[in-house]
Amino acid sequence: LPTVNPDGRDYFLDNAGSGARTGHIPVDSDGDGLFDEDPPNDLNGNGVIEQIRKYTPGAGNFRESEQDPRIMVPVEPGSVGDWVMLGSEGIDDDGDGRVNEDPVGGYDPNRNYASDWQPNYIQGGSMDYPFQLPEARAINDFMVARPNIAGFQSFHNSGGMILRPPGSAWYGQYPSADIRVYDEIGETGERMLPYYDYLVIWRGLYTVHGGSIDWTNDGLGIISFSNELWNGGQYFNSPLLQEQQSGDSPISGQQSRYFFDDLLEFGDQYVEWAPFQHPTLGAVEMGGFHKLSGRVNPRFLSMELFHRNMAFTLYHADMMPMMSMGETSVELVSGDLYRVRVDVRNERLIPTITVKGRQNNVVRPDILSVDGDVNIVAAGWVTDKNRPGPTQMIDQSELDRILLRSGAPGRHTRTIEYLVRGSGSMTVEYSSIKGGTVRTTVQLR
């Protein structure tokens, strides 16, 4: 899978329409038995799906803005205008009296994942069952085959957000230990990415059922974020921005977009209103912004946006669990009986097993194993190796292969203590699916 949505990406780049989100399996969006038969039409052949307005003196519900006549403003209740807005460029291809109602595709690959998947009448675009769509299925198959993946980072078009799951309110709160991990990474991201807000999807954006980062968190036990890359606040990275929000300012409200395109993009993203003879609407005017405008960053700002998001992604990756072995000690108790202590540490923020991953049984327990010519009499966790005190005994039948269902918490050192009989060398190994495998060897003497 070269990209998460290859068909949508290619269509967006190669065609006038802006349907980048959907894939291209034909869907009957309007329920008439036909598939993808009424998309937008580039009637004037300029490569842009424009907006249509019609001049209707004294009989319209829109007027031209006093600040900029390119901007159409709804009239006040009880007033009339000289213009009506007639939607996007197109015609009634299938003759059902509607325009542009059945475009290419019509589903959402990012609503087709298994966690909190809901049918179409609840979550539009979800299709008939989870992982029905090849795009979602390919991503899932890749990740399921690689259970060591410990971080997931998704990138979307615009909004200026660092989003974390869950996507719907009914799910409730994530476990507090998991939230602490999310909060530290997300709040650091806010400092790294100007104009970005760290948000929970359902609370800060909208409800999402069957989203990818819900699935990677709940179904695969992976700390997951989705970054909405472009934020309109970046148009005017200046302290004057907040001072110039009055209605007559050239960078207030809708005017800011035109101001930016005129002076910083030299009109590259806007098509001026121009007369056109529409086949059914008659004399109209068409114009508006290109499909890239507002959806993705202006090209001259790409380097900073990409660099900052790359840096955040590397920071997220650097927080993935990384196990290490620390201090060891061997004490002769009597005869061939030894007390062996080994420090085991997770160097990074993210635990080897998230609480949600453990609750859902989707990550193999960590394994603490012993190899050598020894017989393990007892094993337990040392409460405080610097002070005398009780050891938390481990009640498992195979002490040479201890299962740790909660894994290793982030930035935390634990000391395992063994009472063993034997001689020679003894190797202690910590194996974690997401935190790696480390080992150390001590000599019993």
Short mmCIF file of N, CA and C in Angstrom, two decimals, residues 10-175:
data_model
loop_
_atom_site.label_atom_id
_atom_site.label_comp_id
_atom_site.label_asym_id
_atom_site.label_seq_id
_atom_site.Cartn_x
_atom_site.Cartn_y
_atom_site.Cartn_z
N ASP A 10 -4.83 10.04 -6.01
CA ASP A 10 -4.64 10.25 -7.45
C ASP A 10 -5.79 11.04 -8.06
N TYR A 11 -7.01 10.74 -7.64
CA TYR A 11 -8.16 11.47 -8.17
C TYR A 11 -8.07 12.94 -7.80
N PHE A 12 -7.71 13.22 -6.58
CA PHE A 12 -7.61 14.60 -6.13
C PHE A 12 -6.56 15.37 -6.93
N LEU A 13 -5.43 14.75 -7.20
CA LEU A 13 -4.36 15.44 -7.92
C LEU A 13 -4.65 15.59 -9.41
N ASP A 14 -5.36 14.62 -10.00
CA ASP A 14 -5.50 14.58 -11.45
C ASP A 14 -6.82 15.14 -11.97
N ASN A 15 -7.79 15.39 -11.09
CA ASN A 15 -9.10 15.82 -11.54
C ASN A 15 -9.49 17.15 -10.90
N ALA A 16 -10.50 17.77 -11.49
CA ALA A 16 -10.95 19.07 -10.98
C ALA A 16 -11.65 18.95 -9.64
N GLY A 17 -12.34 17.85 -9.41
CA GLY A 17 -13.06 17.68 -8.15
C GLY A 17 -12.12 17.54 -6.98
N SER A 18 -12.67 17.67 -5.79
CA SER A 18 -11.83 17.65 -4.58
C SER A 18 -12.15 16.47 -3.68
N GLY A 19 -12.64 15.36 -4.23
CA GLY A 19 -13.02 14.22 -3.41
C GLY A 19 -11.83 13.37 -3.02
N ALA A 20 -10.97 13.89 -2.17
CA ALA A 20 -9.75 13.17 -1.81
C ALA A 20 -9.99 12.14 -0.72
N ARG A 21 -11.06 12.28 0.05
CA ARG A 21 -11.23 11.43 1.22
C ARG A 21 -11.74 10.04 0.85
N THR A 22 -12.68 9.98 -0.07
CA THR A 22 -13.28 8.71 -0.42
C THR A 22 -12.33 7.87 -1.27
N GLY A 23 -12.56 6.55 -1.27
CA GLY A 23 -11.92 5.68 -2.23
C GLY A 23 -12.75 5.64 -3.50
N HIS A 24 -12.50 4.63 -4.35
CA HIS A 24 -13.16 4.65 -5.65
C HIS A 24 -13.90 3.37 -5.97
N ILE A 25 -14.32 2.64 -4.96
CA ILE A 25 -15.31 1.59 -5.18
C ILE A 25 -16.63 2.28 -5.45
N PRO A 26 -17.32 1.98 -6.57
CA PRO A 26 -18.57 2.69 -6.89
C PRO A 26 -19.62 2.50 -5.79
N VAL A 27 -20.28 3.60 -5.44
CA VAL A 27 -21.32 3.61 -4.42
C VAL A 27 -22.53 4.38 -4.95
N ASP A 28 -23.72 3.86 -4.68
CA ASP A 28 -24.95 4.55 -5.08
C ASP A 28 -25.34 5.54 -3.98
N SER A 29 -24.77 6.72 -4.03
CA SER A 29 -24.97 7.69 -2.95
C SER A 29 -26.38 8.23 -2.87
N ASP A 30 -27.11 8.27 -4.00
CA ASP A 30 -28.45 8.86 -3.99
C ASP A 30 -29.57 7.83 -4.06
N GLY A 31 -29.22 6.53 -4.00
CA GLY A 31 -30.23 5.49 -3.91
C GLY A 31 -31.10 5.31 -5.14
N ASP A 32 -30.57 5.62 -6.33
CA ASP A 32 -31.38 5.49 -7.55
C ASP A 32 -31.00 4.27 -8.38
N GLY A 33 -30.14 3.41 -7.84
CA GLY A 33 -29.74 2.22 -8.57
C GLY A 33 -28.56 2.42 -9.50
N LEU A 34 -28.08 3.65 -9.61
CA LEU A 34 -26.92 3.95 -10.44
C LEU A 34 -25.74 4.33 -9.53
N PHE A 35 -24.54 4.22 -10.07
CA PHE A 35 -23.35 4.39 -9.25
C PHE A 35 -22.46 5.50 -9.80
N ASP A 36 -22.18 6.49 -8.95
CA ASP A 36 -21.22 7.56 -9.27
C ASP A 36 -21.57 8.28 -10.57
N GLU A 37 -22.87 8.43 -10.83
CA GLU A 37 -23.30 8.94 -12.13
C GLU A 37 -23.52 10.45 -12.17
N ASP A 38 -23.43 11.13 -11.02
CA ASP A 38 -23.69 12.57 -11.04
C ASP A 38 -22.64 13.32 -10.21
N PRO A 39 -21.39 13.34 -10.71
CA PRO A 39 -20.35 14.08 -10.00
C PRO A 39 -20.35 15.54 -10.42
N PRO A 40 -19.57 16.39 -9.75
CA PRO A 40 -19.39 17.76 -10.24
C PRO A 40 -18.81 17.75 -11.66
N ASN A 41 -19.11 18.78 -12.44
CA ASN A 41 -18.63 18.88 -13.82
C ASN A 41 -17.84 20.17 -14.01
N ASP A 42 -16.67 20.04 -14.59
CA ASP A 42 -15.85 21.21 -14.91
C ASP A 42 -16.34 21.78 -16.24
N LEU A 43 -17.38 22.59 -16.19
CA LEU A 43 -18.08 23.02 -17.40
C LEU A 43 -17.25 23.94 -18.27
N ASN A 44 -16.41 24.76 -17.68
CA ASN A 44 -15.61 25.68 -18.50
C ASN A 44 -14.19 25.18 -18.75
N GLY A 45 -13.89 23.98 -18.25
CA GLY A 45 -12.62 23.33 -18.56
C GLY A 45 -11.38 23.98 -18.00
N ASN A 46 -11.52 24.74 -16.91
CA ASN A 46 -10.34 25.41 -16.35
C ASN A 46 -9.67 24.61 -15.24
N GLY A 47 -10.16 23.39 -14.97
CA GLY A 47 -9.54 22.55 -13.96
C GLY A 47 -9.94 22.84 -12.54
N VAL A 48 -10.96 23.69 -12.35
CA VAL A 48 -11.43 24.06 -11.01
C VAL A 48 -12.94 23.87 -10.95
N ILE A 49 -13.43 23.23 -9.89
CA ILE A 49 -14.87 23.18 -9.64
C ILE A 49 -15.21 24.45 -8.87
N GLU A 50 -15.87 25.38 -9.57
CA GLU A 50 -16.13 26.69 -9.00
C GLU A 50 -17.52 26.77 -8.38
N GLN A 51 -17.77 27.85 -7.69
CA GLN A 51 -19.09 28.16 -7.17
C GLN A 51 -19.88 28.95 -8.24
N ILE A 52 -21.19 28.84 -8.17
CA ILE A 52 -22.06 29.51 -9.15
C ILE A 52 -22.92 30.54 -8.43
N ARG A 53 -22.98 31.75 -9.00
CA ARG A 53 -23.90 32.76 -8.50
C ARG A 53 -24.67 33.34 -9.69
N LYS A 54 -25.88 33.79 -9.40
CA LYS A 54 -26.73 34.34 -10.46
C LYS A 54 -27.25 35.70 -10.01
N TYR A 55 -27.19 36.65 -10.92
CA TYR A 55 -27.65 38.02 -10.64
C TYR A 55 -29.16 38.08 -10.78
N THR A 56 -29.84 38.39 -9.67
CA THR A 56 -31.30 38.49 -9.64
C THR A 56 -31.67 39.77 -8.89
N PRO A 57 -31.64 40.92 -9.54
CA PRO A 57 -31.83 42.20 -8.86
C PRO A 57 -33.10 42.25 -8.02
N GLY A 58 -32.92 42.53 -6.73
CA GLY A 58 -34.05 42.67 -5.82
C GLY A 58 -34.77 41.39 -5.49
N ALA A 59 -34.23 40.23 -5.90
CA ALA A 59 -34.92 38.97 -5.65
C ALA A 59 -33.98 37.90 -5.10
N GLY A 60 -32.82 38.31 -4.62
CA GLY A 60 -31.86 37.35 -4.12
C GLY A 60 -31.77 37.34 -2.61
N ASN A 61 -30.97 36.43 -2.11
CA ASN A 61 -30.74 36.34 -0.67
C ASN A 61 -29.27 36.51 -0.30
N PHE A 62 -28.47 36.97 -1.25
CA PHE A 62 -27.06 37.29 -1.01
C PHE A 62 -26.75 38.65 -1.60
N ARG A 63 -25.72 39.27 -1.04
CA ARG A 63 -25.21 40.53 -1.58
C ARG A 63 -23.69 40.47 -1.58
N GLU A 64 -23.08 41.37 -2.34
CA GLU A 64 -21.63 41.47 -2.34
C GLU A 64 -21.16 42.21 -1.09
N SER A 65 -20.06 41.74 -0.51
CA SER A 65 -19.52 42.39 0.68
C SER A 65 -19.05 43.80 0.35
N GLU A 66 -19.29 44.72 1.28
CA GLU A 66 -18.83 46.09 1.08
C GLU A 66 -17.31 46.17 1.13
N GLN A 67 -16.67 45.28 1.88
CA GLN A 67 -15.21 45.29 1.97
C GLN A 67 -14.54 44.67 0.73
N ASP A 68 -15.20 43.66 0.15
CA ASP A 68 -14.62 42.97 -1.00
C ASP A 68 -15.76 42.36 -1.81
N PRO A 69 -16.04 42.87 -3.00
CA PRO A 69 -17.19 42.39 -3.78
C PRO A 69 -17.07 40.94 -4.23
N ARG A 70 -15.91 40.33 -4.08
CA ARG A 70 -15.79 38.91 -4.41
C ARG A 70 -16.46 38.03 -3.37
N ILE A 71 -16.65 38.57 -2.17
CA ILE A 71 -17.22 37.80 -1.06
C ILE A 71 -18.73 37.97 -1.07
N MET A 72 -19.44 36.84 -1.04
CA MET A 72 -20.90 36.87 -1.01
C MET A 72 -21.37 36.75 0.44
N VAL A 73 -22.26 37.66 0.84
CA VAL A 73 -22.72 37.74 2.22
C VAL A 73 -24.23 37.52 2.27
N PRO A 74 -24.74 36.62 3.12
CA PRO A 74 -26.20 36.47 3.25
C PRO A 74 -26.82 37.78 3.73
N VAL A 75 -27.98 38.11 3.20
CA VAL A 75 -28.66 39.34 3.62
C VAL A 75 -29.31 39.12 4.97
N GLU A 76 -29.59 40.22 5.65
CA GLU A 76 -30.27 40.16 6.94
C GLU A 76 -31.71 39.70 6.77
N PRO A 77 -32.30 39.04 7.79
CA PRO A 77 -33.71 38.65 7.70
C PRO A 77 -34.59 39.86 7.39
N GLY A 78 -35.52 39.68 6.45
CA GLY A 78 -36.40 40.76 6.04
C GLY A 78 -35.85 41.62 4.93
N SER A 79 -34.60 41.40 4.55
CA SER A 79 -33.98 42.16 3.47
C SER A 79 -33.86 41.29 2.22
N VAL A 80 -33.58 41.93 1.11
CA VAL A 80 -33.36 41.19 -0.13
C VAL A 80 -32.03 41.61 -0.71
N GLY A 81 -31.46 40.71 -1.50
CA GLY A 81 -30.21 41.00 -2.17
C GLY A 81 -30.36 40.89 -3.66
N ASP A 82 -29.24 40.97 -4.35
CA ASP A 82 -29.25 40.93 -5.81
C ASP A 82 -28.67 39.64 -6.37
N TRP A 83 -28.31 38.72 -5.48
CA TRP A 83 -27.67 37.49 -5.95
C TRP A 83 -28.26 36.27 -5.24
N VAL A 84 -28.25 35.14 -5.95
CA VAL A 84 -28.53 33.84 -5.34
C VAL A 84 -27.32 32.94 -5.60
N MET A 85 -27.01 32.11 -4.63
CA MET A 85 -25.93 31.14 -4.77
C MET A 85 -26.51 29.80 -5.18
N LEU A 86 -25.93 29.17 -6.20
CA LEU A 86 -26.51 27.97 -6.80
C LEU A 86 -25.60 26.76 -6.68
N GLY A 87 -24.71 26.77 -5.70
CA GLY A 87 -23.91 25.59 -5.42
C GLY A 87 -22.68 25.46 -6.30
N SER A 88 -22.18 24.23 -6.37
CA SER A 88 -20.94 23.96 -7.10
C SER A 88 -21.20 23.74 -8.58
N GLU A 89 -20.17 23.95 -9.34
CA GLU A 89 -20.22 23.81 -10.80
C GLU A 89 -20.62 22.38 -11.18
N GLY A 90 -21.64 22.27 -12.01
CA GLY A 90 -22.09 20.96 -12.45
C GLY A 90 -23.43 21.03 -13.13
N ILE A 91 -23.89 19.88 -13.59
CA ILE A 91 -25.21 19.74 -14.21
C ILE A 91 -25.88 18.50 -13.65
N ASP A 92 -27.14 18.33 -13.99
CA ASP A 92 -27.91 17.16 -13.55
C ASP A 92 -27.65 16.02 -14.52
N ASP A 93 -26.57 15.27 -14.29
CA ASP A 93 -26.16 14.24 -15.24
C ASP A 93 -27.19 13.14 -15.41
N ASP A 94 -27.91 12.78 -14.36
CA ASP A 94 -28.82 11.64 -14.44
C ASP A 94 -30.28 12.04 -14.55
N GLY A 95 -30.57 13.33 -14.67
CA GLY A 95 -31.93 13.79 -14.91
C GLY A 95 -32.90 13.58 -13.78
N ASP A 96 -32.41 13.54 -12.54
CA ASP A 96 -33.32 13.32 -11.42
C ASP A 96 -33.70 14.62 -10.71
N GLY A 97 -33.31 15.75 -11.29
CA GLY A 97 -33.65 17.03 -10.69
C GLY A 97 -32.65 17.53 -9.66
N ARG A 98 -31.60 16.78 -9.42
CA ARG A 98 -30.57 17.18 -8.46
C ARG A 98 -29.21 17.26 -9.17
N VAL A 99 -28.32 18.04 -8.57
CA VAL A 99 -27.02 18.29 -9.20
C VAL A 99 -25.90 17.85 -8.25
N ASN A 100 -24.97 17.09 -8.79
CA ASN A 100 -23.74 16.69 -8.06
C ASN A 100 -24.04 15.82 -6.83
N GLU A 101 -25.14 15.07 -6.85
CA GLU A 101 -25.53 14.34 -5.64
C GLU A 101 -24.95 12.92 -5.57
N ASP A 102 -24.32 12.44 -6.64
CA ASP A 102 -23.73 11.10 -6.60
C ASP A 102 -22.34 11.15 -7.21
N PRO A 103 -21.37 11.70 -6.46
CA PRO A 103 -20.00 11.84 -6.99
C PRO A 103 -19.25 10.52 -6.93
N VAL A 104 -18.01 10.55 -7.35
CA VAL A 104 -17.16 9.37 -7.31
C VAL A 104 -17.03 8.87 -5.87
N GLY A 105 -17.10 7.55 -5.70
CA GLY A 105 -16.98 6.97 -4.36
C GLY A 105 -18.20 7.29 -3.52
N GLY A 106 -17.94 7.73 -2.31
CA GLY A 106 -19.04 8.04 -1.41
C GLY A 106 -18.92 7.34 -0.07
N TYR A 107 -17.73 6.85 0.23
CA TYR A 107 -17.50 6.20 1.52
C TYR A 107 -16.21 6.75 2.11
N ASP A 108 -15.91 6.33 3.33
CA ASP A 108 -14.76 6.90 4.05
C ASP A 108 -13.90 5.77 4.60
N PRO A 109 -12.72 5.53 4.03
CA PRO A 109 -11.86 4.47 4.57
C PRO A 109 -11.53 4.65 6.04
N ASN A 110 -11.58 5.89 6.53
CA ASN A 110 -11.27 6.13 7.95
C ASN A 110 -12.50 6.02 8.84
N ARG A 111 -13.52 5.33 8.38
CA ARG A 111 -14.66 4.95 9.23
C ARG A 111 -14.92 3.45 9.12
N ASN A 112 -13.93 2.71 8.61
CA ASN A 112 -14.11 1.29 8.32
C ASN A 112 -13.25 0.40 9.21
N TYR A 113 -12.75 0.95 10.31
CA TYR A 113 -11.94 0.15 11.24
C TYR A 113 -12.83 -0.47 12.32
N ALA A 114 -12.30 -1.48 12.99
CA ALA A 114 -13.15 -2.34 13.82
C ALA A 114 -13.56 -1.74 15.15
N SER A 115 -12.76 -0.84 15.71
CA SER A 115 -13.09 -0.30 17.02
C SER A 115 -14.26 0.66 16.91
N ASP A 116 -15.35 0.36 17.61
CA ASP A 116 -16.56 1.19 17.60
C ASP A 116 -17.08 1.40 16.18
N TRP A 117 -16.91 0.41 15.30
CA TRP A 117 -17.51 0.51 13.97
C TRP A 117 -19.03 0.55 14.10
N GLN A 118 -19.67 1.39 13.30
CA GLN A 118 -21.13 1.51 13.29
C GLN A 118 -21.62 1.48 11.85
N PRO A 119 -22.84 0.98 11.62
CA PRO A 119 -23.36 0.91 10.25
C PRO A 119 -23.62 2.29 9.67
N ASN A 120 -23.88 2.32 8.36
CA ASN A 120 -23.99 3.58 7.63
C ASN A 120 -25.05 4.52 8.17
N TYR A 121 -26.14 3.98 8.70
CA TYR A 121 -27.20 4.88 9.16
C TYR A 121 -26.80 5.61 10.45
N ILE A 122 -25.74 5.15 11.10
CA ILE A 122 -25.19 5.86 12.26
C ILE A 122 -23.93 6.63 11.87
N GLN A 123 -23.02 5.95 11.18
CA GLN A 123 -21.77 6.58 10.76
C GLN A 123 -21.68 6.52 9.24
N GLY A 124 -21.93 7.66 8.61
CA GLY A 124 -21.88 7.71 7.16
C GLY A 124 -20.51 7.31 6.62
N GLY A 125 -20.54 6.53 5.54
CA GLY A 125 -19.31 6.14 4.88
C GLY A 125 -18.62 4.93 5.45
N SER A 126 -19.26 4.24 6.43
CA SER A 126 -18.58 3.14 7.12
C SER A 126 -18.61 1.83 6.36
N MET A 127 -19.44 1.74 5.33
CA MET A 127 -19.64 0.52 4.53
C MET A 127 -20.36 -0.56 5.33
N ASP A 128 -20.28 -1.82 4.86
CA ASP A 128 -21.15 -2.87 5.40
C ASP A 128 -20.58 -3.60 6.60
N TYR A 129 -19.27 -3.63 6.74
CA TYR A 129 -18.65 -4.31 7.88
C TYR A 129 -17.21 -3.82 8.01
N PRO A 130 -16.61 -3.97 9.19
CA PRO A 130 -15.24 -3.48 9.39
C PRO A 130 -14.24 -4.16 8.46
N PHE A 131 -13.30 -3.38 8.00
CA PHE A 131 -12.22 -3.83 7.12
C PHE A 131 -12.73 -4.39 5.80
N GLN A 132 -13.92 -3.95 5.40
CA GLN A 132 -14.41 -4.29 4.07
C GLN A 132 -13.57 -3.63 2.98
N LEU A 133 -13.11 -2.43 3.26
CA LEU A 133 -12.40 -1.64 2.26
C LEU A 133 -10.94 -2.06 2.17
N PRO A 134 -10.41 -2.17 0.96
CA PRO A 134 -9.02 -2.63 0.82
C PRO A 134 -8.01 -1.70 1.47
N GLU A 135 -8.32 -0.39 1.50
CA GLU A 135 -7.37 0.55 2.11
C GLU A 135 -7.22 0.28 3.60
N ALA A 136 -8.34 0.19 4.31
CA ALA A 136 -8.29 -0.08 5.75
C ALA A 136 -7.74 -1.47 6.03
N ARG A 137 -8.13 -2.44 5.21
CA ARG A 137 -7.68 -3.81 5.44
C ARG A 137 -6.18 -3.94 5.24
N ALA A 138 -5.64 -3.27 4.24
CA ALA A 138 -4.20 -3.35 3.98
C ALA A 138 -3.39 -2.77 5.13
N ILE A 139 -3.84 -1.63 5.66
CA ILE A 139 -3.14 -1.03 6.79
C ILE A 139 -3.21 -1.95 8.00
N ASN A 140 -4.39 -2.50 8.27
CA ASN A 140 -4.54 -3.39 9.42
C ASN A 140 -3.69 -4.64 9.27
N ASP A 141 -3.71 -5.25 8.08
CA ASP A 141 -2.94 -6.48 7.87
C ASP A 141 -1.45 -6.22 8.09
N PHE A 142 -0.97 -5.09 7.61
CA PHE A 142 0.44 -4.73 7.79
C PHE A 142 0.78 -4.63 9.27
N MET A 143 -0.08 -3.99 10.04
CA MET A 143 0.22 -3.75 11.45
C MET A 143 0.03 -5.00 12.29
N VAL A 144 -0.98 -5.79 12.01
CA VAL A 144 -1.19 -7.02 12.76
C VAL A 144 -0.01 -7.97 12.57
N ALA A 145 0.57 -7.95 11.38
CA ALA A 145 1.73 -8.81 11.11
C ALA A 145 3.00 -8.31 11.78
N ARG A 146 2.94 -7.11 12.36
CA ARG A 146 4.11 -6.52 13.02
C ARG A 146 3.71 -6.02 14.40
N PRO A 147 3.48 -6.92 15.33
CA PRO A 147 2.97 -6.51 16.65
C PRO A 147 3.96 -5.67 17.45
N ASN A 148 5.21 -5.56 16.98
CA ASN A 148 6.18 -4.72 17.68
C ASN A 148 5.93 -3.23 17.45
N ILE A 149 5.06 -2.86 16.52
CA ILE A 149 4.76 -1.44 16.28
C ILE A 149 4.20 -0.83 17.56
N ALA A 150 4.82 0.25 18.01
CA ALA A 150 4.44 0.84 19.30
C ALA A 150 4.01 2.29 19.19
N GLY A 151 3.98 2.84 17.97
CA GLY A 151 3.51 4.20 17.77
C GLY A 151 2.79 4.30 16.44
N PHE A 152 1.73 5.10 16.40
CA PHE A 152 0.95 5.27 15.17
C PHE A 152 0.68 6.75 14.99
N GLN A 153 1.02 7.28 13.83
CA GLN A 153 0.86 8.70 13.55
C GLN A 153 0.16 8.87 12.21
N SER A 154 -1.01 9.49 12.24
CA SER A 154 -1.79 9.75 11.03
C SER A 154 -1.76 11.24 10.73
N PHE A 155 -1.78 11.58 9.44
CA PHE A 155 -1.77 12.99 9.03
C PHE A 155 -2.96 13.27 8.13
N HIS A 156 -3.69 14.34 8.47
CA HIS A 156 -4.85 14.76 7.68
C HIS A 156 -4.61 16.18 7.18
N ASN A 157 -5.59 16.70 6.43
CA ASN A 157 -5.35 17.95 5.69
C ASN A 157 -5.24 19.19 6.55
N SER A 158 -6.32 19.55 7.22
CA SER A 158 -6.33 20.90 7.80
C SER A 158 -7.11 20.94 9.11
N GLY A 159 -6.81 21.94 9.90
CA GLY A 159 -7.48 22.14 11.17
C GLY A 159 -6.53 22.57 12.27
N GLY A 160 -5.25 22.20 12.16
CA GLY A 160 -4.30 22.56 13.19
C GLY A 160 -4.58 21.87 14.50
N MET A 161 -4.61 20.54 14.49
CA MET A 161 -4.96 19.78 15.69
C MET A 161 -4.05 18.57 15.85
N ILE A 162 -3.80 18.22 17.11
CA ILE A 162 -3.19 16.94 17.46
C ILE A 162 -4.30 16.16 18.15
N LEU A 163 -4.87 15.22 17.43
CA LEU A 163 -6.05 14.51 17.92
C LEU A 163 -5.66 13.17 18.54
N ARG A 164 -6.34 12.84 19.63
CA ARG A 164 -6.20 11.51 20.21
C ARG A 164 -7.58 10.89 20.37
N PRO A 165 -7.63 9.54 20.42
CA PRO A 165 -8.92 8.89 20.67
C PRO A 165 -9.32 9.02 22.13
N PRO A 166 -10.59 8.68 22.46
CA PRO A 166 -11.58 8.03 21.61
C PRO A 166 -12.35 9.00 20.72
N GLY A 167 -13.05 8.41 19.73
CA GLY A 167 -13.78 9.22 18.78
C GLY A 167 -15.21 9.49 19.16
N SER A 168 -15.75 8.77 20.13
CA SER A 168 -17.16 8.97 20.51
C SER A 168 -17.30 9.06 22.02
N ALA A 169 -18.27 9.86 22.45
CA ALA A 169 -18.43 10.17 23.87
C ALA A 169 -18.86 8.96 24.68
N TRP A 170 -19.65 8.07 24.08
CA TRP A 170 -20.19 6.94 24.85
C TRP A 170 -19.08 6.03 25.36
N TYR A 171 -17.91 6.09 24.70
CA TYR A 171 -16.80 5.23 25.09
C TYR A 171 -16.32 5.54 26.50
N GLY A 172 -16.47 6.79 26.91
CA GLY A 172 -16.01 7.18 28.24
C GLY A 172 -14.53 7.53 28.23
N GLN A 173 -13.98 7.66 29.43
CA GLN A 173 -12.57 8.05 29.57
C GLN A 173 -11.65 6.85 29.38
N TYR A 174 -10.48 7.11 28.84
CA TYR A 174 -9.43 6.10 28.84
C TYR A 174 -8.86 5.97 30.25
N PRO A 175 -8.20 4.87 30.55
CA PRO A 175 -7.56 4.72 31.86
C PRO A 175 -6.59 5.88 32.13
#
